[in-house]
Amino acid sequence: MARALFAAAACGALVGGDTLGAAVSLALPGGGRLEIGRVGIAGGSAPWSLVGAALAQDATVVLDDVSLKFGTTLVKAPRIEVGGTRLSRADLQALLDPAGSEPWAARLARLSAATLAAPLLRVEQAVGDQVQVTVYRDVLARDLVAGRARSLDAAGAVLTIEGAKPEAGPGSGAYGRIAVADLDLVGLARLLTERGGPDAPAIRVYGTVAVEDVALSGPKGATLRIGRIDGRDFGGRPTATPWAEALGLLTAGDPETAPPPERVRNAGLAADLLDAVAVGTIELRDIAVTDPGDGAPTRFGLSRVTYASEGGTATLRSEAMSLDGPAGRFGLKGLTLSGLSLKPALEGLRRHAAGGLDPAEMRRYVPLVGRATVESLDLDIPAGPGGDPAAAPPLHLGLRGAALDLSALRDGIPTATRLALDGLTFAVPPAPGNAALANLASLGYRAVDLSGVLDSSWNEEAREVSVREFSVTGKEMGTARLTATFGGIGREVFNPDTAVSSLALLGASAKALALTIENNGLFERFLGEQAKAASLKAAELQREYSTAATLGIPAVLGNSPSAKALGAAVARFVTKPGRLTITAAAKDPAGLGFLEASTVGSPGKVFDRLNVTATAE
């Protein structure tokens, strides 16, 4: 639509003059033509030479049968009315002269009028093998001063997409009211036609944009509806290849059949354009997508999605997302992605365009996400064959909340990570086929409610990975919490070559570990189940386990004082399940190497290389 508005404003600037009913036909560069069937002046019957400047602000200039082509875009308007302008005939002819050497931006800077109206505006845009035709109704721009309009409105628009493949069928759509505030036609012309680069200053083209009641349909019956779209601060900066030229190259032909050199060139063009576009905020409300499928429709809904950029990164948030189809049902109250950046992906596209992109390094060019949060997720997966609920009830999975923080990337891999899960829930069927679920069912659990945290970071200087917390908590089960420090982990571990990274891991070592187990019902259930299977009382089996821990653990670990202390602590925990804490630190400051531990032989020899403490409460 931006190109259409630019072309319409340029056409509407042809006002003034002392010749009524004149036809104008001007040749444009590249073979296009500007054709104006009739120019008339309303506002009085006296000749212009007698009226003079007194009617300059009140006159209305009517342009009939306007046709203007910009590259692959053709704009047609049966009638354009321009009201209130001081421009002379000579000024307007110079402004629209396609053979003029003056840039379009400089010409439009002289365009001033009270109103510019087009009852119908038809825009035909060639995109590959298709032509997108959009017809806008009742287009009205107000208060144009030096190429900037205070507002521009359209009552609505109808969209059709005519494909080159008849069997695909045309797409179609419609827009409700469209309202734009603070439209800079000069800035738009500069973006479309001028060359620039990364250091070019940004240009704001639209202050605000609002579109109501969007309805689109695809060739196979799929539909998309959006209740409202609101945006603010749209613009960008000029690129090395002007926007109009770059868009024409990107939309020409079929990308699937384009030769490799053309694909490489387009990768660079796309990177430059994406990097140059600027969007302040955009919000979409009441989104609904329906795909009829083969008799089994899929429906997707989204109450609200917002995008906002600031300081080089962006935040994307969606609310009340749902998906219902043959594959199951999905519901999500909220999803927020913050710290978003496309810069690595754009750099990858540029390297590809320059011929220097190594497929092994693709992970370096993944878009950045600083933080992701999830609110209230519900998922139902059909368990029966073919999704038949009669064969088996659907499996339900829920999550009250989750947060993932990623930072300090090394070759595309975050070296500082924190994942927190709250309330991962699922039901345990009475007779599950899965072995793990069967064990939970035998312990009397009909539902599982888990929470957990993983918090780790890498210290490049110390060549260490610290696991500050790795914990899992189960409702009516208990908590297991682990902290650890691993050494001998240098930057080679992050090498894209798996052979290099795997070899580097062989030099890793364990420096310190701490494990805490808190019982909250799981041990008693386990003990009761095992006692029932052995035809014993729970207290009798508990004494057997305590004795086995007291004698068996030291025997396996070499009967050292530390091994005996560990066995005694485990025995106390078995006798009275509460909290068990075990710490282990390598006697060697460099740590106990993984490769070394695997070749030592007996567990006792490994245990001798550690300082171990254990307590039971």
mmCIF file of C-alpha atoms in Angstrom, residues 548-571 582-583 587 603-605 607-608 610-614:
data_model
loop_
_atom_site.group_PDB
_atom_site.id
_atom_site.type_symbol
_atom_site.label_atom_id
_atom_site.label_comp_id
_atom_site.label_asym_id
_atom_site.label_seq_id
_atom_site.Cartn_x
_atom_site.Cartn_y
_atom_site.Cartn_z
ATOM 1 C CA ALA A 548 22.298 -53.251 53.808
ATOM 2 C CA ALA A 549 23.308 -49.597 53.687
ATOM 3 C CA THR A 550 25.391 -49.791 56.845
ATOM 4 C CA LEU A 551 27.356 -52.846 55.682
ATOM 5 C CA GLY A 552 27.022 -52.883 51.904
ATOM 6 C CA ILE A 553 28.041 -49.327 50.981
ATOM 7 C CA PRO A 554 31.390 -49.442 52.853
ATOM 8 C CA ALA A 555 32.108 -52.897 51.420
ATOM 9 C CA VAL A 556 31.687 -51.656 47.851
ATOM 10 C CA LEU A 557 33.638 -48.438 48.445
ATOM 11 C CA GLY A 558 36.647 -49.891 50.244
ATOM 12 C CA ASN A 559 35.662 -49.664 53.955
ATOM 13 C CA SER A 560 37.376 -46.301 54.394
ATOM 14 C CA PRO A 561 36.169 -43.977 57.181
ATOM 15 C CA SER A 562 34.427 -41.844 54.578
ATOM 16 C CA ALA A 563 32.707 -44.895 53.089
ATOM 17 C CA LYS A 564 31.502 -46.005 56.537
ATOM 18 C CA ALA A 565 30.208 -42.509 57.279
ATOM 19 C CA LEU A 566 28.331 -42.512 53.986
ATOM 20 C CA GLY A 567 26.796 -45.912 54.728
ATOM 21 C CA ALA A 568 25.731 -44.784 58.217
ATOM 22 C CA ALA A 569 24.099 -41.594 56.866
ATOM 23 C CA VAL A 570 22.148 -43.534 54.241
ATOM 24 C CA ALA A 571 21.037 -46.019 56.899
ATOM 25 C CA ILE A 582 26.148 -35.897 50.344
ATOM 26 C CA THR A 583 29.124 -33.777 49.245
ATOM 27 C CA LYS A 587 41.444 -34.364 46.237
ATOM 28 C CA PRO A 603 34.372 -47.895 42.714
ATOM 29 C CA GLY A 604 36.565 -47.973 45.808
ATOM 30 C CA LYS A 605 39.571 -46.607 43.919
ATOM 31 C CA PHE A 607 36.098 -43.097 46.072
ATOM 32 C CA ASP A 608 39.651 -42.892 47.465
ATOM 33 C CA LEU A 610 37.431 -37.908 46.759
ATOM 34 C CA ASN A 611 36.720 -36.154 50.031
ATOM 35 C CA VAL A 612 33.175 -37.257 50.880
ATOM 36 C CA THR A 613 30.853 -36.133 53.672
ATOM 37 C CA ALA A 614 27.281 -37.267 54.355
#
